[in-house]
mmCIF file of C-alpha atoms (C1' of nucleotides) in Angstrom:
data_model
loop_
_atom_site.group_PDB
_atom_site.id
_atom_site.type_symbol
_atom_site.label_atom_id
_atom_site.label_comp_id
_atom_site.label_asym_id
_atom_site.label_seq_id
_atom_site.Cartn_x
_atom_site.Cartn_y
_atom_site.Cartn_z
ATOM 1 C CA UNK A 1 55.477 -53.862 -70.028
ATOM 2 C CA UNK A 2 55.515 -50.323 -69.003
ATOM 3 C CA UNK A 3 51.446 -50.151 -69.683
ATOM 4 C CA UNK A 4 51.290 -51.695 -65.699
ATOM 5 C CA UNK A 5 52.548 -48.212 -64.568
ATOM 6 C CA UNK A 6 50.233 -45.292 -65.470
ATOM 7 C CA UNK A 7 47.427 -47.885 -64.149
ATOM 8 C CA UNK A 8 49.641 -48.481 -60.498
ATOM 9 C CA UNK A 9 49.867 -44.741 -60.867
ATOM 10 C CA UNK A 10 45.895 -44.092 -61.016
ATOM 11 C CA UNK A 11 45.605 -46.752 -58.494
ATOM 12 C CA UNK A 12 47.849 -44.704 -56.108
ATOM 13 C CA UNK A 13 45.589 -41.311 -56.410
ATOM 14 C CA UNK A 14 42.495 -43.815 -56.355
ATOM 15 C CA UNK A 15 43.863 -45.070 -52.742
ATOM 16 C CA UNK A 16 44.483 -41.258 -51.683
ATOM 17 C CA UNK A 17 41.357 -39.760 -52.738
ATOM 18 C CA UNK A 18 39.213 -42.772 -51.279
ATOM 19 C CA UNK A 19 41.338 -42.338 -47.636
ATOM 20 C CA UNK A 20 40.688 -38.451 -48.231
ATOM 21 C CA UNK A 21 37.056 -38.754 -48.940
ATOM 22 C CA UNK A 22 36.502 -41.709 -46.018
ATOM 23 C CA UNK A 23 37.877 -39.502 -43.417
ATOM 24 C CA UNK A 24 35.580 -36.759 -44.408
ATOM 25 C CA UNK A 25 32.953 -38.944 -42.755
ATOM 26 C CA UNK A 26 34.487 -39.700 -40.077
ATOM 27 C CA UNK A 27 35.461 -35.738 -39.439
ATOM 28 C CA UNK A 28 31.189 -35.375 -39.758
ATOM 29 C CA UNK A 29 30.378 -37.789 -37.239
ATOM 30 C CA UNK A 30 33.354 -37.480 -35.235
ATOM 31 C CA UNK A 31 33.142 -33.063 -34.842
ATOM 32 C CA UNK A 32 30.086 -33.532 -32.142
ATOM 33 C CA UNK A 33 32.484 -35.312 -30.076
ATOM 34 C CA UNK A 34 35.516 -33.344 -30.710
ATOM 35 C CA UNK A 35 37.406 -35.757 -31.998
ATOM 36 C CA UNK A 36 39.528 -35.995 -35.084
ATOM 37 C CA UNK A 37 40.281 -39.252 -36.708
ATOM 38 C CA UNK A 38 43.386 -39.984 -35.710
ATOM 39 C CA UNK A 39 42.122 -39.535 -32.325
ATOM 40 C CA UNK A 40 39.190 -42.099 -32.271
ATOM 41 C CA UNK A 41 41.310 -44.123 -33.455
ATOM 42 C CA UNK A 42 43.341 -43.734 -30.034
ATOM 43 C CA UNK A 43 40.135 -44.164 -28.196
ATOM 44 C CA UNK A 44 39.288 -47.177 -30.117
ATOM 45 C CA UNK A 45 42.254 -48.762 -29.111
ATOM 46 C CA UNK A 46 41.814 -47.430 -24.964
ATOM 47 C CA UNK A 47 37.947 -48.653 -25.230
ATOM 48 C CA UNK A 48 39.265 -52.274 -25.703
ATOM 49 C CA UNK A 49 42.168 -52.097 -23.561
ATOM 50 C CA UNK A 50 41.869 -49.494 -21.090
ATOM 51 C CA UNK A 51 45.784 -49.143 -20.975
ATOM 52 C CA UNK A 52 48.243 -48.922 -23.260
ATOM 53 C CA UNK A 53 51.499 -47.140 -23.911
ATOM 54 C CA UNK A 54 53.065 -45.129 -26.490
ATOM 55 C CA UNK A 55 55.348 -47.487 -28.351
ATOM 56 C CA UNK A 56 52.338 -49.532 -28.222
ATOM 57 C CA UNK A 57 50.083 -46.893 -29.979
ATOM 58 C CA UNK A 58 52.915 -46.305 -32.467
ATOM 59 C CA UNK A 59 52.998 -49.932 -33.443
ATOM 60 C CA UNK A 60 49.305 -50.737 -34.034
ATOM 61 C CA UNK A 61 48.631 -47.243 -35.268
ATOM 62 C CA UNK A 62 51.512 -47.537 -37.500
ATOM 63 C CA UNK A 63 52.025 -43.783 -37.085
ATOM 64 C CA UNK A 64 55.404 -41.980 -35.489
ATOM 65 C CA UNK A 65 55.941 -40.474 -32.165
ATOM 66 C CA UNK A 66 56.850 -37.412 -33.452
ATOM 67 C CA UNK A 67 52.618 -37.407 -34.885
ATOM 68 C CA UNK A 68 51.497 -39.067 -31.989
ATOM 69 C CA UNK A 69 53.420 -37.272 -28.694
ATOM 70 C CA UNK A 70 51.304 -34.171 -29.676
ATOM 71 C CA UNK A 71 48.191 -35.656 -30.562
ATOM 72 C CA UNK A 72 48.311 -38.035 -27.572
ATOM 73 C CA UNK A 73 49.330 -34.329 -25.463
ATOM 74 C CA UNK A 74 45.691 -33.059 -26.849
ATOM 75 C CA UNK A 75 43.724 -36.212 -26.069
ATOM 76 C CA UNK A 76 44.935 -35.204 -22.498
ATOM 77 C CA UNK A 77 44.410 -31.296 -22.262
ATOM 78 C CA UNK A 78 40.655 -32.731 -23.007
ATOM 79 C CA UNK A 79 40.579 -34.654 -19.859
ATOM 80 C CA UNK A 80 40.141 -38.067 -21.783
ATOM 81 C CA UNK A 81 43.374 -39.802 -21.439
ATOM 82 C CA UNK A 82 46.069 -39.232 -18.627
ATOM 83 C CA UNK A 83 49.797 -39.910 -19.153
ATOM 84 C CA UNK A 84 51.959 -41.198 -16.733
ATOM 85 C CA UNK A 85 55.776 -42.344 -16.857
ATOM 86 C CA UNK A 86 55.824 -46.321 -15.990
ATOM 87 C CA UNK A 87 57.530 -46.854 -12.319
ATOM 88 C CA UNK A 88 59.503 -50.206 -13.875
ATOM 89 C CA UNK A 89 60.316 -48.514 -16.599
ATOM 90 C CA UNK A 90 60.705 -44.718 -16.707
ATOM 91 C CA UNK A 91 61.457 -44.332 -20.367
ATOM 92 C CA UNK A 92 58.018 -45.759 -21.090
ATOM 93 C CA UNK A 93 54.386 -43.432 -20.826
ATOM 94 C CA UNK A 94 51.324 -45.055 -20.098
ATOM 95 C CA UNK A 95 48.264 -43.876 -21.584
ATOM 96 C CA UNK A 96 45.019 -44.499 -19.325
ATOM 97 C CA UNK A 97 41.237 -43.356 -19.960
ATOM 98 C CA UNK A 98 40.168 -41.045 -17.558
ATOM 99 C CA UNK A 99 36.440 -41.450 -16.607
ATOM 100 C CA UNK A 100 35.404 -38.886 -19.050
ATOM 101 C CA UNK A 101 37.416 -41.251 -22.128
ATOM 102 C CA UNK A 102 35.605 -44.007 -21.297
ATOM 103 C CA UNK A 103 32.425 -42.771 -21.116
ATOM 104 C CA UNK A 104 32.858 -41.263 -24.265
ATOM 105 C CA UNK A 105 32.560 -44.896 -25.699
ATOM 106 C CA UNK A 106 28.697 -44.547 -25.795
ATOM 107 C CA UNK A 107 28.805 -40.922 -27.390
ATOM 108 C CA UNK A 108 30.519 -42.964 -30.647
ATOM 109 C CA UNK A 109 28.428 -46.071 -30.877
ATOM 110 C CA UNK A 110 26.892 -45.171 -33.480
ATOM 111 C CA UNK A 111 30.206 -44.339 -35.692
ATOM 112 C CA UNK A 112 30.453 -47.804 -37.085
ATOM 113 C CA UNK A 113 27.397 -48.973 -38.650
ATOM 114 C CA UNK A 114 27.251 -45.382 -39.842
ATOM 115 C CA UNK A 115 30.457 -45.745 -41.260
ATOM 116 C CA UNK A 116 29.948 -48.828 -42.848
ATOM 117 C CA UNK A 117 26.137 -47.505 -44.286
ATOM 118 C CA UNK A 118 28.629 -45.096 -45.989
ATOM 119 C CA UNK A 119 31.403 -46.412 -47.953
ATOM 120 C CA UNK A 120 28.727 -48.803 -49.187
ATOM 121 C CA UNK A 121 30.520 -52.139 -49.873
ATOM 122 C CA UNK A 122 28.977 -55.893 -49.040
ATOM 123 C CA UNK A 123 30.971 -57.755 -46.806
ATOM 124 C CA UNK A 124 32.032 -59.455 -49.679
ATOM 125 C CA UNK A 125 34.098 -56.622 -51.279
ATOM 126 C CA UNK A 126 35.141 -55.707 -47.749
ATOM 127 C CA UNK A 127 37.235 -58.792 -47.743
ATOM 128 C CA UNK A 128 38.590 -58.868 -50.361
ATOM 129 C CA UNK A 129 39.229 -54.956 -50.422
ATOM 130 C CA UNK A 130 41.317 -55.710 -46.985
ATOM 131 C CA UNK A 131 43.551 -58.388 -48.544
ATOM 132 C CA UNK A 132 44.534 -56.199 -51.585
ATOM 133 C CA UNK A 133 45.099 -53.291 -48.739
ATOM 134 C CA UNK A 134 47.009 -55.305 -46.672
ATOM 135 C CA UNK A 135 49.136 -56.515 -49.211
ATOM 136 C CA UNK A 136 49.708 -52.672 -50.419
ATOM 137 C CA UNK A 137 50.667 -51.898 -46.960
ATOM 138 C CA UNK A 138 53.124 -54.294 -46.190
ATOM 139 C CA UNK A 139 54.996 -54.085 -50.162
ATOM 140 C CA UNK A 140 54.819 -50.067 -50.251
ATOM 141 C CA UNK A 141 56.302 -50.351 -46.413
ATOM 142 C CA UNK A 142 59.307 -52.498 -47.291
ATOM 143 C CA UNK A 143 60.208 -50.844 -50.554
ATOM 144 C CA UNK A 144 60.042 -47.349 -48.590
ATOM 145 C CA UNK A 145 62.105 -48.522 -46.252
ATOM 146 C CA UNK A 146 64.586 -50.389 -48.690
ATOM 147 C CA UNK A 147 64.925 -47.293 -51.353
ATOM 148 C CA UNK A 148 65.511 -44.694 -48.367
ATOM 149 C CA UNK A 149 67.350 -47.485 -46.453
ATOM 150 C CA UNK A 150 70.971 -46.067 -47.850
ATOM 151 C CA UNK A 151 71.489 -44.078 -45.184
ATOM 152 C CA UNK A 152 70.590 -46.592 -42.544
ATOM 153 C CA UNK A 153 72.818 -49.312 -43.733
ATOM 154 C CA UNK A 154 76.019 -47.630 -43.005
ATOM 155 C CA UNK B 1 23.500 -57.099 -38.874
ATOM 156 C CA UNK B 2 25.867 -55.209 -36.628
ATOM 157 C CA UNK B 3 28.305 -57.705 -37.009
ATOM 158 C CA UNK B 4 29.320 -55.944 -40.371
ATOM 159 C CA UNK B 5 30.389 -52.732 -38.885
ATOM 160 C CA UNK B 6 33.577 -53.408 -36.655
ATOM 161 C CA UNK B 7 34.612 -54.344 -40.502
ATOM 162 C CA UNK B 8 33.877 -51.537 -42.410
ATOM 163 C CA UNK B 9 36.029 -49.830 -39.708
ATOM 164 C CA UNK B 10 39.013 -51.885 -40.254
ATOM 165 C CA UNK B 11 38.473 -51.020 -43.726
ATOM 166 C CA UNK B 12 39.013 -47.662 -43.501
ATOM 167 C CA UNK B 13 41.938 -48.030 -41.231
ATOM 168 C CA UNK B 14 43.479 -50.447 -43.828
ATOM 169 C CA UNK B 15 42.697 -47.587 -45.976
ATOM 170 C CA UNK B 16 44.311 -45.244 -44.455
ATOM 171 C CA UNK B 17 47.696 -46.942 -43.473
ATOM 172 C CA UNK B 18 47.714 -48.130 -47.059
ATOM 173 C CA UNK B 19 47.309 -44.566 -48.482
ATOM 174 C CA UNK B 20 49.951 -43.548 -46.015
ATOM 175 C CA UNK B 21 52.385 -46.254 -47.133
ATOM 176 C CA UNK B 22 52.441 -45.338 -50.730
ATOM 177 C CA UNK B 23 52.573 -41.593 -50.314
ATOM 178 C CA UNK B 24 56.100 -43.136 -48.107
ATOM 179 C CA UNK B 25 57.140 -44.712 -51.438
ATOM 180 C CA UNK B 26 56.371 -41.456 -53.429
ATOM 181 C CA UNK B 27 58.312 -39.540 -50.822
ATOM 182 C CA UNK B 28 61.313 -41.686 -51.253
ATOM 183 C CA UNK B 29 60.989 -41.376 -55.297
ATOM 184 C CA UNK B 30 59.844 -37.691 -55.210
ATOM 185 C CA UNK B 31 62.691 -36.030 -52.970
ATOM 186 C CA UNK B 32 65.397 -35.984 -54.950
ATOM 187 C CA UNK B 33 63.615 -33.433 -57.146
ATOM 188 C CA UNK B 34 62.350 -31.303 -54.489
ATOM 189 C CA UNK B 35 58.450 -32.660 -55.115
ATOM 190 C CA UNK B 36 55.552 -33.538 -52.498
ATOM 191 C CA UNK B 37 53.162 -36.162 -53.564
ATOM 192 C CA UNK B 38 50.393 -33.804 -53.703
ATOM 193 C CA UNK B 39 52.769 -31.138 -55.741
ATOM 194 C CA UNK B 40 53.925 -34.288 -58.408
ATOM 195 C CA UNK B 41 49.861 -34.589 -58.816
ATOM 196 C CA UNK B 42 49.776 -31.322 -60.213
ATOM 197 C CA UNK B 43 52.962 -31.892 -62.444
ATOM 198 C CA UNK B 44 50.900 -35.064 -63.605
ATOM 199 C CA UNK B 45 48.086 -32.874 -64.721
ATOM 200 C CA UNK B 46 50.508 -29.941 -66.393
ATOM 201 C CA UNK B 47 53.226 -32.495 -68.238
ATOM 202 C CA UNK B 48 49.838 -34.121 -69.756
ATOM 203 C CA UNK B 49 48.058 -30.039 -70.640
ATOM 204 C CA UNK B 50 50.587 -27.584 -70.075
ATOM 205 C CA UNK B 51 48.233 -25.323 -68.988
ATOM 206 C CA UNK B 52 45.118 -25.230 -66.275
ATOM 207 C CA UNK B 53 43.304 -23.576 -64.049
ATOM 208 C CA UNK B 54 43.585 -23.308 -60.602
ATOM 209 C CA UNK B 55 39.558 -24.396 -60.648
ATOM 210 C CA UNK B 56 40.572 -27.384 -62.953
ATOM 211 C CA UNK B 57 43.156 -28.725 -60.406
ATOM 212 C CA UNK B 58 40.701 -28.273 -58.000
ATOM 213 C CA UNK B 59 38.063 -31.097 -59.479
ATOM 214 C CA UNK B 60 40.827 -32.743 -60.580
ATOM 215 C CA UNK B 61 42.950 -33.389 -57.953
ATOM 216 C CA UNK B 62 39.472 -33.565 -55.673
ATOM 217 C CA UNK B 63 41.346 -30.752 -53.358
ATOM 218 C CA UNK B 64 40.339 -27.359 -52.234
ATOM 219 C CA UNK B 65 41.368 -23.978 -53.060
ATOM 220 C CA UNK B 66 42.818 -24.110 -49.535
ATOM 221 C CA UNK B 67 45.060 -26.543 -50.110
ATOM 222 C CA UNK B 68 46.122 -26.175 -53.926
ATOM 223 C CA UNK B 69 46.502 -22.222 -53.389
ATOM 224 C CA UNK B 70 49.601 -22.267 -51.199
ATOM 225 C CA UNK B 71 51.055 -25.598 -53.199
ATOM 226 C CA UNK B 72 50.982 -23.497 -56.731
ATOM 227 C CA UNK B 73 52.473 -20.810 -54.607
ATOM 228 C CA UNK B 74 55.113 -22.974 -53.748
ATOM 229 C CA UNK B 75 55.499 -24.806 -56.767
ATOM 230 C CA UNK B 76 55.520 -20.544 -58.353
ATOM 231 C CA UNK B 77 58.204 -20.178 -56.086
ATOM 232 C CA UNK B 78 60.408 -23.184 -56.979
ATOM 233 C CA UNK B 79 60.500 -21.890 -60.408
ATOM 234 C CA UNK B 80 58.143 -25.184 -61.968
ATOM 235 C CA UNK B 81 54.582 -22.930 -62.896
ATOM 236 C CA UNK B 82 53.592 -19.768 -63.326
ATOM 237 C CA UNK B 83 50.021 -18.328 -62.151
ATOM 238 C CA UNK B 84 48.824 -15.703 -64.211
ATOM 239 C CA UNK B 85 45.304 -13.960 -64.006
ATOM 240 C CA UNK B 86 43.226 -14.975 -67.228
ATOM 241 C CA UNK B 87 42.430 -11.625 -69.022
ATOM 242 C CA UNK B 88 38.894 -12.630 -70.186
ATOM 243 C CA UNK B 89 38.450 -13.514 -66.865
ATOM 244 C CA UNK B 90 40.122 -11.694 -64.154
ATOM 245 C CA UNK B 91 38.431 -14.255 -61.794
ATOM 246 C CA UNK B 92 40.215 -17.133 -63.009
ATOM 247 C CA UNK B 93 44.284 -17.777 -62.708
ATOM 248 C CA UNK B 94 45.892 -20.086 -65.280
ATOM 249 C CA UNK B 95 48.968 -22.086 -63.711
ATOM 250 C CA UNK B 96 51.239 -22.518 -66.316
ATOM 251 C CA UNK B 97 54.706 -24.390 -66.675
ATOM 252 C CA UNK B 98 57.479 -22.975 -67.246
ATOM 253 C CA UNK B 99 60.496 -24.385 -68.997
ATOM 254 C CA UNK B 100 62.257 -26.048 -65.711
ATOM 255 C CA UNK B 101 58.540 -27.618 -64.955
ATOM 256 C CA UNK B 102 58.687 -28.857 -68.254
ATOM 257 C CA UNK B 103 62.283 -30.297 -68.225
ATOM 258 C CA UNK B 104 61.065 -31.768 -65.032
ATOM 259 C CA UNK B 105 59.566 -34.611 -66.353
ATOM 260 C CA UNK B 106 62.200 -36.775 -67.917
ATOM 261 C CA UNK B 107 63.596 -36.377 -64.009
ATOM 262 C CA UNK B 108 60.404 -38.048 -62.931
ATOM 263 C CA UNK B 109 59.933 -40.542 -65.825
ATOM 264 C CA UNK B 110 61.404 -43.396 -63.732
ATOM 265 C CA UNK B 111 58.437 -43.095 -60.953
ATOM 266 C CA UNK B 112 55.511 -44.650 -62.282
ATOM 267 C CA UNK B 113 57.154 -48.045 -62.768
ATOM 268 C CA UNK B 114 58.648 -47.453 -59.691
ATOM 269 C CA UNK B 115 55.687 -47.237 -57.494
ATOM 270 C CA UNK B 116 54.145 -50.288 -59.958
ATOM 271 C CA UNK B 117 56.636 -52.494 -58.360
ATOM 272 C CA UNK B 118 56.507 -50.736 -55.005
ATOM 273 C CA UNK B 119 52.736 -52.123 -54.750
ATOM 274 C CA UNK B 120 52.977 -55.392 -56.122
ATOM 275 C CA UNK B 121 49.832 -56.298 -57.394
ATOM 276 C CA UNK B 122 49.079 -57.684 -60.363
ATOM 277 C CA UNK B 123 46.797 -55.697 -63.351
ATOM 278 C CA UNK B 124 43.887 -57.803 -62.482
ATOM 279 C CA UNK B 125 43.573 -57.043 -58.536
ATOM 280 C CA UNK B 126 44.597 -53.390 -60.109
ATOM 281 C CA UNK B 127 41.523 -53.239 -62.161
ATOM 282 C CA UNK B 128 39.001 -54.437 -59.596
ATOM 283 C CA UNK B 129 40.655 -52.481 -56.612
ATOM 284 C CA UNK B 130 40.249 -49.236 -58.509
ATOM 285 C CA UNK B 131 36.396 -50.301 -58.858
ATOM 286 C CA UNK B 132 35.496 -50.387 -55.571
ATOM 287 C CA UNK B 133 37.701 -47.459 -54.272
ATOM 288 C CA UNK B 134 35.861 -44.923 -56.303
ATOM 289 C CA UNK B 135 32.302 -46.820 -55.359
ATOM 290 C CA UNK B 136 33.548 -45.707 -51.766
ATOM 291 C CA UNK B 137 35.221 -42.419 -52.886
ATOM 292 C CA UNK B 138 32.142 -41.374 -54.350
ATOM 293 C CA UNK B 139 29.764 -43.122 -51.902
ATOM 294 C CA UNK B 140 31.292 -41.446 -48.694
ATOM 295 C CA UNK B 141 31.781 -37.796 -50.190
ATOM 296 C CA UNK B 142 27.975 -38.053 -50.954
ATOM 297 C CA UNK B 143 27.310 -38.825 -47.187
ATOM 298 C CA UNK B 144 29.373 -36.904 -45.880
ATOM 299 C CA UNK B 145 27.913 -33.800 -48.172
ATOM 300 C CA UNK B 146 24.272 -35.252 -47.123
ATOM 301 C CA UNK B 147 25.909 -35.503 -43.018
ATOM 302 C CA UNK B 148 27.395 -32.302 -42.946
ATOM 303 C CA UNK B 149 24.548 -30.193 -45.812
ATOM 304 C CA UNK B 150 21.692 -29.123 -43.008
ATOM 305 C CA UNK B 151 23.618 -25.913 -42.746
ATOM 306 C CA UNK B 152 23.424 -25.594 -46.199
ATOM 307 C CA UNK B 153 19.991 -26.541 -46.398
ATOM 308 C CA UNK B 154 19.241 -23.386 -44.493
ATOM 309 C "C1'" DA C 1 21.530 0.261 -65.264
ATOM 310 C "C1'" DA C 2 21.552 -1.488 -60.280
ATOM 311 C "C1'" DG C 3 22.137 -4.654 -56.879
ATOM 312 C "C1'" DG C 4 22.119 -9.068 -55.042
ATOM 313 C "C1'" DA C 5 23.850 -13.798 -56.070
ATOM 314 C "C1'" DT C 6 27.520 -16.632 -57.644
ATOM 315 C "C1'" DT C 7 32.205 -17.775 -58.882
ATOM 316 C "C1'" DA C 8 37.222 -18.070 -58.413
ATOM 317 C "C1'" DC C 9 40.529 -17.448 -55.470
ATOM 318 C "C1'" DC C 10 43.043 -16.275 -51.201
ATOM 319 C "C1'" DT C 11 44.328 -16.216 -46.165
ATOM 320 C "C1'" DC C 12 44.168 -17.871 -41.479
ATOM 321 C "C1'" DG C 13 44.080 -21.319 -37.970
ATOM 322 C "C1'" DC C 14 44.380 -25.994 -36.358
ATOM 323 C "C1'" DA C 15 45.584 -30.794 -36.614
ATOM 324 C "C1'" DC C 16 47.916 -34.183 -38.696
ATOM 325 C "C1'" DA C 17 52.323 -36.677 -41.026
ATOM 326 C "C1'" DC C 18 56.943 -37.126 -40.992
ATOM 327 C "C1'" DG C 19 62.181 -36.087 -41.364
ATOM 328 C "C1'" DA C 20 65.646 -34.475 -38.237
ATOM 329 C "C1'" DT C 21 67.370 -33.904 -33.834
ATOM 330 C "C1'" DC C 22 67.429 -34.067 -28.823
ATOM 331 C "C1'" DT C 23 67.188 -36.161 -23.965
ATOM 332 C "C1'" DA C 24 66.869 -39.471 -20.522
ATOM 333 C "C1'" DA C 25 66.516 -44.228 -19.115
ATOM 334 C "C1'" DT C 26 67.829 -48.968 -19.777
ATOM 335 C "C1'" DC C 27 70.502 -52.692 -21.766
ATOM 336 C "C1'" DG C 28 74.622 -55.296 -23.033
ATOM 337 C "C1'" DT C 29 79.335 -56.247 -23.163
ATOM 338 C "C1'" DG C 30 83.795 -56.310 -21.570
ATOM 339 C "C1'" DC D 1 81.086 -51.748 -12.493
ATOM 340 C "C1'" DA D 2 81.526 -48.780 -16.634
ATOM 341 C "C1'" DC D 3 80.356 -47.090 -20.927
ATOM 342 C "C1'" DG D 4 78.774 -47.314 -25.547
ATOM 343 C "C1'" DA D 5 74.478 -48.812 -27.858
ATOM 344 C "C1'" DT D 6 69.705 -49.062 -27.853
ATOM 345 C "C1'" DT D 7 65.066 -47.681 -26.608
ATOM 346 C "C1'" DA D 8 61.082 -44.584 -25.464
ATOM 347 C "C1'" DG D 9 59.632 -40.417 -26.023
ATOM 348 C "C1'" DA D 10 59.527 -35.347 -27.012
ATOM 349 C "C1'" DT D 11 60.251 -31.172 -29.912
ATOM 350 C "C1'" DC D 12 60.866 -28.474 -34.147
ATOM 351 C "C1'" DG D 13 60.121 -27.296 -38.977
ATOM 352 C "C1'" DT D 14 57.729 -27.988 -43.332
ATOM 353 C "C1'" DG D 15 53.895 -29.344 -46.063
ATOM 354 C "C1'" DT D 16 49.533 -30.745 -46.491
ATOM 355 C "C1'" DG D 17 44.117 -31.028 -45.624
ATOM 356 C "C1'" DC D 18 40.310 -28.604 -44.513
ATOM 357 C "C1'" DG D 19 36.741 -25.401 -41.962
ATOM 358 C "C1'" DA D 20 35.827 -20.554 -41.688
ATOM 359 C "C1'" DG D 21 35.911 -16.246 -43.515
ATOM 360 C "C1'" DG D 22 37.296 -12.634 -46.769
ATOM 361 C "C1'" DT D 23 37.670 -10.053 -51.613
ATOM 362 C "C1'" DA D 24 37.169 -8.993 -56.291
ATOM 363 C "C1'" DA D 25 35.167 -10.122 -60.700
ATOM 364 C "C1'" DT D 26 31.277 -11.801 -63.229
ATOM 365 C "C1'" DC D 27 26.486 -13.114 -63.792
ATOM 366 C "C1'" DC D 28 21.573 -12.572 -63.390
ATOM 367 C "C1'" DT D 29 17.317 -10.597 -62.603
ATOM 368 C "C1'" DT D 30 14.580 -6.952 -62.529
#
DNA sequence: AAGGATTACCTCGCACACGATCTAATCGTG
DNA sequence: CACGATTAGATCGTGTGCGAGGTAATCCTT
């Protein structure tokens, strides 16, 4: 019974250390451009869309406003991004690529396929890997949300 | 061939929110004894020895002395370790527990099964998702040494 | 024995993450 | 229409995570 634990445990600092040690790729490939991870990720987003706003960013980054206002606030002081309040809806900020943003999207080409020549997983385990994720994701999520939930369901 | 890239990306971004979404459980579990995920890592290692080195924690816990130095210093100050120069080697501090760390860990006991259930895999996806995580952990720290080693190569 | 490397550790600075708290705009209901 | 609730976003404080740079102790080679 209580064997499944230490392994979910080891599991756990297996996930952090693998995040840790992926992102110390990215933060290689990433530092001629000066972009953190976090950031590209932004871009990545912009490159496909061109537009988006905050709430949106917050939703498919899964990441807060309180991380992303000032990261989004940086992306700007670098002249890639621009941030404008929406005219139909003032509460909202629209996050645009400036011409500089979107011609970054050449400069990091190359950040996938050098990504992927790194972690060094077929396709295969890629798959799969993502399923398992996903499925980590969504559980660890709900249970987060349910233990700390007290509060919330007064 | 290039088709296998966009998906190593969404790996790592399925890495990362799934790292981040655990650490959330952790958080939940942790705060009611005062404990960051990262600071309950190094109780792991001390409840199990009683006794290391800040250079043990460091390979260990794959973190740097930047990192783990202010987090024992915090931990020091909480009352849970102590850091103490080693006298045959004035180099080297030993972080020892004291008897609140110690007491600590019938506090915690409840965790591990907690975050087993948080997860919700089974053993078997356990097993083989540990495999391939420290394929990439290792696989990406050894590119990104390799990416990032021409100044060192001077 | 001397002096340059190496080791173990620390501090500083910057950029996340995220809880807590605030403001302003919009929505929904009576 | 009014007014409380909700929504979108920003700010602040704390704790990592890590590059860069510093210091003291030990080792190593001559």
């Amino acid at each position: 019974m209580e064997a499944k634990s230490p392994l979910a445990e080891l599991l756990c600092f297996d996930l952090y250390a693998a995040s840790r040690s992926v992102t110390s790729v990215y933060r290689v490939l990433l530092d001629p451009l000066g972009l953190t991870y976090p950031q590209y990720l932004v871009m990545l987003v912009l490159w496909r869309r061109d537009e988006s706003t905050v709430r949106a960013l917050v939703e498919e980054l899964q990441l807060d406003y309180n991380t992303l206002s000032p990261l989004l606030k940086r992306l700007e002081a670098r002249g890639l991004v621009e941030r404008r309040r929406r005219p139909d809806d003032e509460r909202s900020v629209a996050v645009v690529l400036t011409a500089e943003g979107r011609e970054m999207r050449e400069q990091a080409a190359h950040v996938p396929q050098a990504i992927g020549e790194a972690i060094g997983v077929d396709e295969t385990e890629i798959a799969e890997l993502q399923g398992v994720l996903r499925k980590i994701t969504v559980s660890a999520a709900a249970r987060a949300a349910e233990l700390s939930g007290r509060k919330a369901a007064i």
